[in-house]
């Protein structure tokens, strides 16, 4: 068991591509840390530097109390699981799982004990004599997990281990990895570009973009309290809705006015925090589940309603996604509301009630700061 400390780590590849631009991350002993972000943001590079598969250009990585920058991968006490399983095709499942231990000259009886135990945990005991080609994708990935488990390493490193599996199997195997972590409590760093996987698996989720960490916190916090527009937009399906506009003072209050006629009053601590920004361009963000088509206990204030038109509805069983707009000639605000299923005509005019607690105001731009987080504004809630 061990904590992992990533300090001021930079990676520049030949050709002057800086894939990781100085990141700091402390992963506690036993913690399940997920690195998530769009393609090319530096997730795999960070993981591969931790594994020792990629040289570190600057900064230090420690596993336990030892700086491992110059320690070869085999001596780092880590086990890595990749997307493509990387099983040896000519070996049986048993031999695939035993191979790493054999290389490390473990006694035969110890190898046998560990392989059988891991197979038991993963429910693949009946497959031990098969070769990989006689296994399904999900079974192969379990063998790859088994190969990592038998090593009993200080740290597991996963790089998109589920992305070759179909949707159903991905969800099942995800649950299995979670159970596995509960049982073994091995420190884990898990890379995915799938935000749902990140939210369901991580003790903490580290959202990356362009070689930098944008926010690293519990799944609930990154979802409910995103530090900037990038994090807000990256997490959640359907994604958060954004409206471009300005803050204006009107009728003794502070109002958000979109460029296309949406008008919402800021109340409570939102009004307080945004007070200094009156007159500035801002972006209002509201999650689909924060928009209602009728008043509710969370959203009933007249000054926080928006008139829009139903473009299309997508039924999802007990809920539905309603695609809304106030666009004329293609110009306008668009939003998606996730509401309880009900019959709704396309092109109907509807009044949309906004849940103030699901609204955020951001500075303009891709990484615009969340103005409505007290900790960022330096104002008490
Ligand atoms: N060996 C390499 N040589 C040069 N550039 C590289 C190399 N490996 C990765 N890169 C670049 O570094 C950046 C980060 O790559 P990385 O593989 O870490 O991204 P990622 O977040 O894992 O993306 P994905 O979700 O697509 O796997 C990208 O711009 C990529 O093109
Ligand atoms: Mg990758």
mmCIF file of C-alpha atoms and ligand atoms in Angstrom:
data_model
loop_
_atom_site.group_PDB
_atom_site.id
_atom_site.type_symbol
_atom_site.label_atom_id
_atom_site.label_comp_id
_atom_site.label_asym_id
_atom_site.label_seq_id
_atom_site.Cartn_x
_atom_site.Cartn_y
_atom_site.Cartn_z
ATOM 1 C CA UNK A 1 0.000 0.000 0.000
ATOM 2 C CA UNK A 2 1.256 3.479 -0.731
ATOM 3 C CA UNK A 3 0.342 7.035 -1.508
ATOM 4 C CA UNK A 4 1.380 8.543 -4.828
ATOM 5 C CA UNK A 5 2.650 12.107 -5.016
ATOM 6 C CA UNK A 6 2.914 13.906 -8.343
ATOM 7 C CA UNK A 7 4.769 17.180 -7.912
ATOM 8 C CA UNK A 8 5.187 19.880 -10.585
ATOM 9 C CA UNK A 9 5.316 17.190 -13.249
ATOM 10 C CA UNK A 10 5.955 18.220 -16.832
ATOM 11 C CA UNK A 11 6.238 16.076 -19.932
ATOM 12 C CA UNK A 12 7.606 17.367 -23.195
ATOM 13 C CA UNK A 13 7.789 14.844 -26.024
ATOM 14 C CA UNK A 14 10.373 15.107 -28.788
ATOM 15 C CA UNK A 15 9.139 17.659 -31.311
ATOM 16 C CA UNK A 16 8.374 20.049 -28.454
ATOM 17 C CA UNK A 17 4.875 18.740 -27.651
ATOM 18 C CA UNK A 18 4.229 19.568 -23.991
ATOM 19 C CA UNK A 19 1.618 16.989 -23.064
ATOM 20 C CA UNK A 20 1.646 17.688 -19.306
ATOM 21 C CA UNK A 21 2.262 21.250 -18.205
ATOM 22 C CA UNK A 22 3.018 21.061 -14.515
ATOM 23 C CA UNK A 23 0.581 19.060 -12.454
ATOM 24 C CA UNK A 24 0.340 18.438 -8.735
ATOM 25 C CA UNK A 25 -1.645 15.597 -7.298
ATOM 26 C CA UNK A 26 -1.582 13.655 -4.050
ATOM 27 C CA UNK A 27 -3.296 10.313 -4.144
ATOM 28 C CA UNK A 28 -3.826 8.946 -0.659
ATOM 29 C CA UNK A 29 -3.044 5.402 0.376
ATOM 30 C CA UNK A 30 -6.031 3.282 -0.658
ATOM 31 C CA UNK A 31 -7.668 6.031 -2.671
ATOM 32 C CA UNK A 32 -9.337 5.478 -6.059
ATOM 33 C CA UNK A 33 -8.343 8.479 -8.177
ATOM 34 C CA UNK A 34 -9.775 8.966 -11.639
ATOM 35 C CA UNK A 35 -8.128 11.125 -14.287
ATOM 36 C CA UNK A 36 -10.730 12.234 -16.802
ATOM 37 C CA UNK A 37 -10.664 14.623 -19.719
ATOM 38 C CA UNK A 38 -10.976 14.851 -23.476
ATOM 39 C CA UNK A 39 -8.657 13.090 -25.899
ATOM 40 C CA UNK A 40 -5.114 14.433 -25.836
ATOM 41 C CA UNK A 41 -5.351 16.189 -22.444
ATOM 42 C CA UNK A 42 -2.427 14.204 -21.019
ATOM 43 C CA UNK A 43 -4.123 11.460 -18.985
ATOM 44 C CA UNK A 44 -2.194 8.510 -20.400
ATOM 45 C CA UNK A 45 1.046 10.458 -20.337
ATOM 46 C CA UNK A 46 0.565 11.130 -16.603
ATOM 47 C CA UNK A 47 -0.219 7.482 -15.942
ATOM 48 C CA UNK A 48 2.671 6.214 -18.066
ATOM 49 C CA UNK A 49 5.106 8.487 -16.249
ATOM 50 C CA UNK A 50 3.825 7.048 -12.964
ATOM 51 C CA UNK A 51 4.345 3.554 -14.354
ATOM 52 C CA UNK A 52 7.822 4.407 -15.607
ATOM 53 C CA UNK A 53 6.924 3.772 -19.242
ATOM 54 C CA UNK A 54 7.603 7.406 -20.126
ATOM 55 C CA UNK A 55 10.445 9.579 -18.896
ATOM 56 C CA UNK A 56 9.545 12.574 -16.701
ATOM 57 C CA UNK A 57 10.753 15.886 -18.168
ATOM 58 C CA UNK A 58 10.367 17.896 -14.973
ATOM 59 C CA UNK A 59 9.126 17.476 -11.407
ATOM 60 C CA UNK A 60 8.966 14.337 -9.284
ATOM 61 C CA UNK A 61 6.717 11.345 -8.835
ATOM 62 C CA UNK A 62 6.858 9.438 -5.560
ATOM 63 C CA UNK A 63 5.302 6.113 -4.677
ATOM 64 C CA UNK A 64 5.226 5.733 -0.910
ATOM 65 C CA UNK A 65 8.234 7.634 0.398
ATOM 66 C CA UNK A 66 10.409 6.930 -2.618
ATOM 67 C CA UNK A 67 10.950 9.254 -5.571
ATOM 68 C CA UNK A 68 10.645 6.929 -8.548
ATOM 69 C CA UNK A 69 11.769 9.200 -11.413
ATOM 70 C CA UNK A 70 14.773 6.968 -12.087
ATOM 71 C CA UNK A 71 13.322 3.653 -10.907
ATOM 72 C CA UNK A 72 12.601 1.195 -13.750
ATOM 73 C CA UNK A 73 8.948 0.084 -14.138
ATOM 74 C CA UNK A 74 9.527 -3.423 -12.792
ATOM 75 C CA UNK A 75 10.860 -2.030 -9.519
ATOM 76 C CA UNK A 76 8.057 0.461 -8.894
ATOM 77 C CA UNK A 77 5.652 -2.023 -7.263
ATOM 78 C CA UNK A 78 2.833 -1.105 -9.649
ATOM 79 C CA UNK A 79 0.597 -3.161 -11.922
ATOM 80 C CA UNK A 80 -0.967 -1.673 -15.015
ATOM 81 C CA UNK A 81 -4.079 -2.699 -16.962
ATOM 82 C CA UNK A 82 -4.509 -1.423 -20.499
ATOM 83 C CA UNK A 83 -7.412 -1.039 -22.865
ATOM 84 C CA UNK A 84 -6.211 -3.809 -25.161
ATOM 85 C CA UNK A 85 -5.658 -6.471 -22.421
ATOM 86 C CA UNK A 86 -2.207 -7.356 -23.819
ATOM 87 C CA UNK A 87 -2.583 -11.073 -23.018
ATOM 88 C CA UNK A 88 -0.129 -13.634 -24.391
ATOM 89 C CA UNK A 89 -2.158 -15.531 -27.031
ATOM 90 C CA UNK A 90 -0.219 -18.795 -26.789
ATOM 91 C CA UNK A 91 -0.547 -19.088 -23.019
ATOM 92 C CA UNK A 92 -3.515 -20.316 -20.999
ATOM 93 C CA UNK A 93 -5.343 -17.981 -18.657
ATOM 94 C CA UNK A 94 -3.493 -19.590 -15.750
ATOM 95 C CA UNK A 95 -0.109 -19.000 -17.358
ATOM 96 C CA UNK A 96 -1.020 -15.471 -18.365
ATOM 97 C CA UNK A 97 -1.839 -14.690 -14.771
ATOM 98 C CA UNK A 98 1.194 -16.518 -13.401
ATOM 99 C CA UNK A 99 3.698 -15.054 -15.853
ATOM 100 C CA UNK A 100 4.650 -11.881 -13.967
ATOM 101 C CA UNK A 101 5.187 -13.809 -10.745
ATOM 102 C CA UNK A 102 7.280 -16.440 -12.508
ATOM 103 C CA UNK A 103 9.517 -13.714 -13.943
ATOM 104 C CA UNK A 104 9.963 -12.424 -10.416
ATOM 105 C CA UNK A 105 10.938 -15.926 -9.312
ATOM 106 C CA UNK A 106 8.054 -16.502 -6.910
ATOM 107 C CA UNK A 107 7.863 -20.095 -5.533
ATOM 108 C CA UNK A 108 5.483 -22.300 -7.499
ATOM 109 C CA UNK A 109 3.131 -22.912 -4.571
ATOM 110 C CA UNK A 110 2.814 -19.188 -3.902
ATOM 111 C CA UNK A 111 2.078 -18.533 -7.584
ATOM 112 C CA UNK A 112 -0.594 -21.218 -7.591
ATOM 113 C CA UNK A 113 -2.209 -19.816 -4.449
ATOM 114 C CA UNK A 114 -2.316 -16.269 -5.804
ATOM 115 C CA UNK A 115 -3.593 -17.238 -9.257
ATOM 116 C CA UNK A 116 -6.387 -19.357 -7.805
ATOM 117 C CA UNK A 117 -7.350 -16.687 -5.305
ATOM 118 C CA UNK A 118 -7.485 -13.972 -7.985
ATOM 119 C CA UNK A 119 -9.437 -16.263 -10.311
ATOM 120 C CA UNK A 120 -11.902 -16.901 -7.500
ATOM 121 C CA UNK A 121 -12.334 -13.176 -6.814
ATOM 122 C CA UNK A 122 -12.957 -12.517 -10.506
ATOM 123 C CA UNK A 123 -15.126 -15.582 -11.123
ATOM 124 C CA UNK A 124 -12.874 -17.036 -13.832
ATOM 125 C CA UNK A 125 -11.708 -20.232 -12.131
ATOM 126 C CA UNK A 126 -13.453 -22.325 -14.790
ATOM 127 C CA UNK A 127 -11.487 -20.514 -17.512
ATOM 128 C CA UNK A 128 -7.964 -21.140 -16.212
ATOM 129 C CA UNK A 129 -7.104 -23.741 -18.856
ATOM 130 C CA UNK A 130 -8.407 -21.759 -21.818
ATOM 131 C CA UNK A 131 -6.396 -19.627 -24.186
ATOM 132 C CA UNK A 132 -7.344 -15.962 -24.705
ATOM 133 C CA UNK A 133 -8.838 -16.557 -28.153
ATOM 134 C CA UNK A 134 -11.481 -18.770 -26.562
ATOM 135 C CA UNK A 135 -12.650 -15.955 -24.270
ATOM 136 C CA UNK A 136 -15.112 -13.102 -24.680
ATOM 137 C CA UNK A 137 -13.895 -9.501 -24.428
ATOM 138 C CA UNK A 138 -15.192 -9.194 -20.882
ATOM 139 C CA UNK A 139 -13.490 -12.434 -19.829
ATOM 140 C CA UNK A 140 -10.209 -11.303 -21.369
ATOM 141 C CA UNK A 141 -10.365 -8.065 -19.473
ATOM 142 C CA UNK A 142 -10.965 -9.984 -16.259
ATOM 143 C CA UNK A 143 -7.849 -12.045 -16.962
ATOM 144 C CA UNK A 144 -5.938 -8.793 -17.452
ATOM 145 C CA UNK A 145 -7.290 -7.623 -14.086
ATOM 146 C CA UNK A 146 -6.315 -10.970 -12.582
ATOM 147 C CA UNK A 147 -2.793 -10.559 -13.839
ATOM 148 C CA UNK A 148 -2.601 -7.230 -12.017
ATOM 149 C CA UNK A 149 -4.174 -8.583 -8.810
ATOM 150 C CA UNK A 150 -1.805 -11.547 -8.393
ATOM 151 C CA UNK A 151 1.086 -9.130 -8.218
ATOM 152 C CA UNK A 152 -0.422 -7.563 -5.073
ATOM 153 C CA UNK A 153 1.175 -4.241 -6.016
ATOM 154 C CA UNK A 154 1.257 -1.013 -4.023
ATOM 155 C CA UNK A 155 -0.578 0.775 -6.836
ATOM 156 C CA UNK A 156 -2.913 -0.206 -9.677
ATOM 157 C CA UNK A 157 -2.748 1.888 -12.830
ATOM 158 C CA UNK A 158 -5.638 1.557 -15.276
ATOM 159 C CA UNK A 159 -5.674 3.136 -18.724
ATOM 160 C CA UNK A 160 -9.197 2.997 -20.189
ATOM 161 C CA UNK A 161 -9.574 -0.701 -19.275
ATOM 162 C CA UNK A 162 -13.232 -0.842 -20.297
ATOM 163 C CA UNK A 163 -13.253 0.957 -23.606
ATOM 164 C CA UNK A 164 -13.077 -2.210 -25.716
ATOM 165 C CA UNK A 165 -16.197 -3.640 -24.090
ATOM 166 C CA UNK A 166 -19.767 -3.127 -25.252
ATOM 167 C CA UNK A 167 -22.006 -0.813 -23.227
ATOM 168 C CA UNK A 168 -23.629 -3.469 -21.023
ATOM 169 C CA UNK A 169 -20.405 -5.272 -20.233
ATOM 170 C CA UNK A 170 -18.708 -1.971 -19.546
ATOM 171 C CA UNK A 171 -21.241 -1.183 -16.833
ATOM 172 C CA UNK A 172 -20.922 -4.683 -15.340
ATOM 173 C CA UNK A 173 -17.127 -4.664 -15.362
ATOM 174 C CA UNK A 174 -17.142 -1.167 -13.913
ATOM 175 C CA UNK A 175 -19.130 -2.438 -10.939
ATOM 176 C CA UNK A 176 -16.710 -5.322 -10.632
ATOM 177 C CA UNK A 177 -13.717 -2.970 -10.502
ATOM 178 C CA UNK A 178 -15.473 -1.013 -7.792
ATOM 179 C CA UNK A 179 -16.117 -4.157 -5.748
ATOM 180 C CA UNK A 180 -12.540 -5.200 -6.283
ATOM 181 C CA UNK A 181 -11.283 -1.906 -4.951
ATOM 182 C CA UNK A 182 -13.542 -2.154 -1.895
ATOM 183 C CA UNK A 183 -12.097 -5.564 -1.186
ATOM 184 C CA UNK A 184 -8.412 -4.949 -1.904
ATOM 185 C CA UNK A 185 -8.251 -1.180 -1.120
ATOM 186 C CA UNK A 186 -5.174 -0.851 -3.282
ATOM 187 C CA UNK A 187 -4.263 2.719 -4.243
ATOM 188 C CA UNK A 188 -5.568 3.159 -7.789
ATOM 189 C CA UNK A 189 -5.129 5.671 -10.586
ATOM 190 C CA UNK A 190 -7.706 5.141 -13.291
ATOM 191 C CA UNK A 191 -7.739 6.953 -16.637
ATOM 192 C CA UNK A 192 -10.890 7.369 -18.689
ATOM 193 C CA UNK A 193 -12.402 9.893 -21.066
ATOM 194 C CA UNK A 194 -15.871 8.734 -19.977
ATOM 195 C CA UNK A 195 -17.285 11.130 -17.406
ATOM 196 C CA UNK A 196 -19.894 8.654 -16.195
ATOM 197 C CA UNK A 197 -17.192 6.083 -15.472
ATOM 198 C CA UNK A 198 -15.220 8.774 -13.676
ATOM 199 C CA UNK A 199 -18.145 9.828 -11.504
ATOM 200 C CA UNK A 200 -19.203 6.300 -10.574
ATOM 201 C CA UNK A 201 -15.738 4.954 -9.763
ATOM 202 C CA UNK A 202 -13.688 7.746 -8.266
ATOM 203 C CA UNK A 203 -13.248 8.625 -4.610
ATOM 204 C CA UNK A 204 -11.971 11.758 -6.283
ATOM 205 C CA UNK A 205 -12.135 12.846 -9.890
ATOM 206 C CA UNK A 206 -9.411 14.902 -11.482
ATOM 207 C CA UNK A 207 -10.658 16.778 -14.550
ATOM 208 C CA UNK A 208 -7.839 17.547 -16.996
ATOM 209 C CA UNK A 209 -7.624 19.685 -20.089
ATOM 210 C CA UNK A 210 -4.689 20.610 -22.279
ATOM 211 C CA UNK A 211 -2.070 19.152 -19.948
ATOM 212 C CA UNK A 212 -3.407 20.822 -16.799
ATOM 213 C CA UNK A 213 -5.634 19.805 -13.909
ATOM 214 C CA UNK A 214 -8.762 21.947 -13.921
ATOM 215 C CA UNK A 215 -10.312 20.579 -10.741
ATOM 216 C CA UNK A 216 -9.736 17.612 -8.486
ATOM 217 C CA UNK A 217 -12.367 16.761 -5.919
ATOM 218 C CA UNK A 218 -15.122 14.315 -4.984
ATOM 219 C CA UNK A 219 -17.555 13.454 -7.802
ATOM 220 C CA UNK A 220 -20.356 15.420 -6.119
ATOM 221 C CA UNK A 221 -18.211 18.520 -5.718
ATOM 222 C CA UNK A 222 -16.898 18.635 -9.279
ATOM 223 C CA UNK A 223 -20.461 18.149 -10.497
ATOM 224 C CA UNK A 224 -22.241 20.624 -8.211
ATOM 225 C CA UNK A 225 -19.451 23.122 -7.732
ATOM 226 C CA UNK A 226 -17.432 23.253 -10.949
ATOM 227 C CA UNK A 227 -14.632 25.813 -10.703
ATOM 228 C CA UNK A 228 -14.940 26.857 -14.332
ATOM 229 C CA UNK A 229 -16.996 26.454 -17.460
ATOM 230 C CA UNK A 230 -14.793 23.691 -18.803
ATOM 231 C CA UNK A 231 -15.433 21.414 -15.812
ATOM 232 C CA UNK A 232 -19.118 22.357 -15.820
ATOM 233 C CA UNK A 233 -19.454 21.481 -19.499
ATOM 234 C CA UNK A 234 -17.430 18.281 -19.324
ATOM 235 C CA UNK A 235 -19.418 16.547 -16.581
ATOM 236 C CA UNK A 236 -23.060 15.608 -16.999
ATOM 237 C CA UNK A 237 -25.294 14.159 -19.705
ATOM 238 C CA UNK A 238 -26.999 15.916 -21.304
ATOM 239 C CA UNK A 239 -24.424 18.628 -20.698
ATOM 240 C CA UNK A 240 -25.046 21.865 -18.823
ATOM 241 C CA UNK A 241 -26.853 24.536 -20.860
ATOM 242 C CA UNK A 242 -25.079 27.843 -21.418
ATOM 243 C CA UNK A 243 -26.550 31.242 -22.230
ATOM 244 C CA UNK A 244 -24.324 34.174 -23.283
ATOM 245 C CA UNK A 245 -25.356 37.561 -21.926
ATOM 246 C CA UNK A 246 -24.710 40.362 -19.430
ATOM 247 C CA UNK A 247 -25.437 41.226 -15.837
ATOM 248 C CA UNK A 248 -27.549 44.340 -15.460
ATOM 249 C CA UNK A 249 -29.020 46.262 -12.533
ATOM 250 C CA UNK A 250 -32.775 46.665 -12.858
ATOM 251 C CA UNK A 251 -35.706 47.343 -10.520
ATOM 252 C CA UNK A 252 -33.382 47.316 -7.535
ATOM 253 C CA UNK A 253 -32.077 43.834 -8.358
ATOM 254 C CA UNK A 254 -29.369 42.115 -10.383
ATOM 255 C CA UNK A 255 -30.520 40.416 -13.573
ATOM 256 C CA UNK A 256 -28.964 38.189 -16.160
ATOM 257 C CA UNK A 257 -30.049 39.118 -19.699
ATOM 258 C CA UNK A 258 -29.098 36.779 -22.494
ATOM 259 C CA UNK A 259 -28.254 38.150 -25.931
ATOM 260 C CA UNK A 260 -31.506 36.611 -27.162
ATOM 261 C CA UNK A 261 -34.059 37.771 -24.653
ATOM 262 C CA UNK A 262 -33.774 35.370 -21.718
ATOM 263 C CA UNK A 263 -34.022 37.304 -18.470
ATOM 264 C CA UNK A 264 -33.409 35.827 -15.000
ATOM 265 C CA UNK A 265 -33.092 37.529 -11.630
ATOM 266 C CA UNK A 266 -30.158 36.647 -9.396
ATOM 267 C CA UNK A 267 -31.136 36.060 -5.784
ATOM 268 C CA UNK A 268 -29.466 35.222 -2.493
ATOM 269 C CA UNK A 269 -25.734 34.668 -2.557
ATOM 270 C CA UNK A 270 -25.709 34.677 -6.378
ATOM 271 C CA UNK A 271 -26.739 38.324 -6.362
ATOM 272 C CA UNK A 272 -24.169 39.122 -3.686
ATOM 273 C CA UNK A 273 -21.310 37.359 -5.459
ATOM 274 C CA UNK A 274 -22.128 38.779 -8.876
ATOM 275 C CA UNK A 275 -22.673 42.338 -7.627
ATOM 276 C CA UNK A 276 -19.181 43.440 -8.644
ATOM 277 C CA UNK A 277 -19.762 42.141 -12.156
ATOM 278 C CA UNK A 278 -22.819 44.225 -13.038
ATOM 279 C CA UNK A 279 -22.297 45.582 -16.551
ATOM 280 C CA UNK A 280 -20.007 42.679 -17.564
ATOM 281 C CA UNK A 281 -20.501 39.898 -20.051
ATOM 282 C CA UNK A 282 -21.195 36.596 -18.297
ATOM 283 C CA UNK A 283 -22.420 33.139 -19.189
ATOM 284 C CA UNK A 284 -25.321 31.566 -17.343
ATOM 285 C CA UNK A 285 -25.047 27.796 -16.973
ATOM 286 C CA UNK A 286 -27.915 25.602 -15.844
ATOM 287 C CA UNK A 287 -28.093 21.832 -15.716
ATOM 288 C CA UNK A 288 -30.863 20.037 -17.637
ATOM 289 C CA UNK A 289 -32.256 18.667 -14.370
ATOM 290 C CA UNK A 290 -32.495 22.222 -13.054
ATOM 291 C CA UNK A 291 -35.088 23.185 -15.671
ATOM 292 C CA UNK A 292 -38.761 22.369 -15.112
ATOM 293 C CA UNK A 293 -41.812 22.836 -17.265
ATOM 294 C CA UNK A 294 -44.034 23.531 -14.275
ATOM 295 C CA UNK A 295 -43.448 25.162 -10.925
ATOM 296 C CA UNK A 296 -41.875 22.846 -8.332
ATOM 297 C CA UNK A 297 -40.663 23.269 -4.788
ATOM 298 C CA UNK A 298 -37.208 24.056 -6.196
ATOM 299 C CA UNK A 299 -38.273 26.353 -8.984
ATOM 300 C CA UNK A 300 -41.344 28.507 -8.821
ATOM 301 C CA UNK A 301 -40.184 32.126 -8.811
ATOM 302 C CA UNK A 302 -41.603 34.122 -11.729
ATOM 303 C CA UNK A 303 -38.389 36.126 -12.129
ATOM 304 C CA UNK A 304 -36.548 32.859 -12.717
ATOM 305 C CA UNK A 305 -38.564 31.597 -15.622
ATOM 306 C CA UNK A 306 -37.717 31.575 -19.292
ATOM 307 C CA UNK A 307 -40.062 31.412 -22.278
ATOM 308 C CA UNK A 308 -38.947 28.919 -24.881
ATOM 309 C CA UNK A 309 -40.287 26.717 -27.663
ATOM 310 C CA UNK A 310 -40.158 22.921 -27.769
ATOM 311 C CA UNK A 311 -38.068 21.769 -30.734
ATOM 312 C CA UNK A 312 -37.979 18.033 -30.142
ATOM 313 C CA UNK A 313 -38.582 15.646 -27.245
ATOM 314 C CA UNK A 314 -36.692 12.428 -26.555
ATOM 315 C CA UNK A 315 -38.563 10.034 -24.252
ATOM 316 C CA UNK A 316 -36.312 7.998 -21.918
ATOM 317 C CA UNK A 317 -38.903 5.973 -20.023
ATOM 318 C CA UNK A 318 -39.839 7.819 -16.847
ATOM 319 C CA UNK A 319 -37.943 10.972 -17.855
ATOM 320 C CA UNK A 320 -37.571 12.801 -21.132
ATOM 321 C CA UNK A 321 -35.179 15.281 -22.662
ATOM 322 C CA UNK A 322 -36.858 18.361 -24.073
ATOM 323 C CA UNK A 323 -34.833 20.346 -26.593
ATOM 324 C CA UNK A 324 -35.815 23.984 -26.295
ATOM 325 C CA UNK A 325 -34.951 27.159 -28.143
ATOM 326 C CA UNK A 326 -35.938 30.767 -28.575
ATOM 327 C CA UNK A 327 -34.149 30.891 -31.919
ATOM 328 C CA UNK A 328 -35.411 32.902 -34.835
ATOM 329 C CA UNK A 329 -33.602 32.414 -38.148
ATOM 330 C CA UNK A 330 -31.138 30.095 -36.425
ATOM 331 C CA UNK A 331 -29.931 32.755 -33.927
ATOM 332 C CA UNK A 332 -30.868 32.286 -30.311
ATOM 333 C CA UNK A 333 -30.508 30.380 -27.059
ATOM 334 C CA UNK A 334 -30.841 26.642 -26.978
ATOM 335 C CA UNK A 335 -31.223 24.381 -23.976
ATOM 336 C CA UNK A 336 -32.098 20.854 -22.993
ATOM 337 C CA UNK A 337 -34.350 20.138 -20.030
ATOM 338 C CA UNK A 338 -34.559 16.712 -18.422
ATOM 339 C CA UNK A 339 -38.021 16.433 -16.930
ATOM 340 C CA UNK A 340 -40.577 13.821 -15.898
ATOM 341 C CA UNK A 341 -42.138 12.257 -18.962
ATOM 342 C CA UNK A 342 -45.386 13.886 -20.083
ATOM 343 C CA UNK A 343 -47.103 14.419 -23.411
ATOM 344 C CA UNK A 344 -45.701 17.537 -25.049
ATOM 345 C CA UNK A 345 -46.360 18.961 -28.511
ATOM 346 C CA UNK A 346 -43.443 19.965 -30.678
ATOM 347 C CA UNK A 347 -43.394 23.725 -31.346
ATOM 348 C CA UNK A 348 -45.368 24.337 -28.144
ATOM 349 C CA UNK A 349 -44.485 27.511 -26.257
ATOM 350 C CA UNK A 350 -43.511 26.647 -22.696
ATOM 351 C CA UNK A 351 -42.514 28.464 -19.566
ATOM 352 C CA UNK A 352 -39.344 26.973 -18.120
ATOM 353 C CA UNK A 353 -38.799 27.249 -14.354
ATOM 354 C CA UNK A 354 -35.165 27.365 -13.281
ATOM 355 C CA UNK A 355 -33.823 25.913 -10.044
ATOM 356 C CA UNK A 356 -31.576 28.626 -8.693
ATOM 357 C CA UNK A 357 -29.362 26.062 -6.963
ATOM 358 C CA UNK A 358 -28.569 24.487 -10.344
ATOM 359 C CA UNK A 359 -27.549 27.799 -11.937
ATOM 360 C CA UNK A 360 -23.978 29.055 -12.166
ATOM 361 C CA UNK A 361 -22.578 32.244 -13.673
ATOM 362 C CA UNK A 362 -19.250 32.071 -15.436
ATOM 363 C CA UNK A 363 -16.856 34.555 -16.922
ATOM 364 C CA UNK A 364 -16.880 34.299 -20.722
ATOM 365 C CA UNK A 365 -14.531 31.857 -22.472
ATOM 366 C CA UNK A 366 -13.861 28.121 -22.458
ATOM 367 C CA UNK A 367 -12.235 28.240 -19.002
ATOM 368 C CA UNK A 368 -14.360 31.100 -17.636
ATOM 369 C CA UNK A 369 -14.218 31.115 -13.813
ATOM 370 C CA UNK A 370 -17.362 30.225 -11.874
ATOM 371 C CA UNK A 371 -18.361 33.572 -10.350
ATOM 372 C CA UNK A 372 -20.956 32.000 -8.092
ATOM 373 C CA UNK A 373 -18.623 29.862 -6.005
ATOM 374 C CA UNK A 374 -17.962 31.787 -2.791
ATOM 375 C CA UNK A 375 -14.531 30.214 -2.380
ATOM 376 C CA UNK A 376 -13.440 31.591 -5.753
ATOM 377 C CA UNK A 377 -14.915 35.023 -5.195
ATOM 378 C CA UNK A 378 -13.382 35.228 -1.747
ATOM 379 C CA UNK A 379 -16.786 36.041 -0.227
ATOM 380 C CA UNK A 380 -18.575 34.038 2.459
ATOM 381 C CA UNK A 381 -21.662 32.091 1.360
HETATM 382 N N1 LIG B 1 5.051 9.501 -27.950
HETATM 383 C C1 LIG B 1 4.574 10.713 -28.188
HETATM 384 N N2 LIG B 1 5.241 11.618 -28.941
HETATM 385 C C2 LIG B 1 4.767 12.855 -29.162
HETATM 386 N N3 LIG B 1 3.607 13.311 -28.677
HETATM 387 C C3 LIG B 1 2.869 12.463 -27.929
HETATM 388 C C4 LIG B 1 3.305 11.117 -27.652
HETATM 389 N N4 LIG B 1 2.371 10.526 -26.871
HETATM 390 C C5 LIG B 1 1.391 11.443 -26.694
HETATM 391 N N5 LIG B 1 1.683 12.598 -27.319
HETATM 392 C C6 LIG B 1 0.867 13.832 -27.317
HETATM 393 O O1 LIG B 1 0.707 14.252 -25.992
HETATM 394 C C7 LIG B 1 -0.609 14.748 -25.756
HETATM 395 C C8 LIG B 1 -1.257 13.980 -24.634
HETATM 396 O O2 LIG B 1 -1.402 12.629 -25.016
HETATM 397 P P1 LIG B 1 -2.021 11.526 -24.057
HETATM 398 O O3 LIG B 1 -1.866 10.216 -24.741
HETATM 399 O O4 LIG B 1 -1.460 11.657 -22.701
HETATM 400 O O5 LIG B 1 -3.556 11.963 -24.056
HETATM 401 P P2 LIG B 1 -4.820 11.248 -23.402
HETATM 402 O O6 LIG B 1 -5.423 12.246 -22.481
HETATM 403 O O7 LIG B 1 -4.465 9.933 -22.846
HETATM 404 O O8 LIG B 1 -5.798 11.104 -24.659
HETATM 405 P P3 LIG B 1 -6.763 9.872 -25.124
HETATM 406 O O9 LIG B 1 -8.056 10.062 -24.377
HETATM 407 O O10 LIG B 1 -6.931 10.120 -26.577
HETATM 408 O O11 LIG B 1 -6.077 8.598 -24.813
HETATM 409 C C9 LIG B 1 -1.331 14.631 -27.095
HETATM 410 O O12 LIG B 1 -1.254 15.872 -27.744
HETATM 411 C C10 LIG B 1 -0.522 13.589 -27.834
HETATM 412 O O13 LIG B 1 -0.586 13.798 -29.224
HETATM 413 MG MG1 LIG B 2 -4.955 7.960 -23.361
#
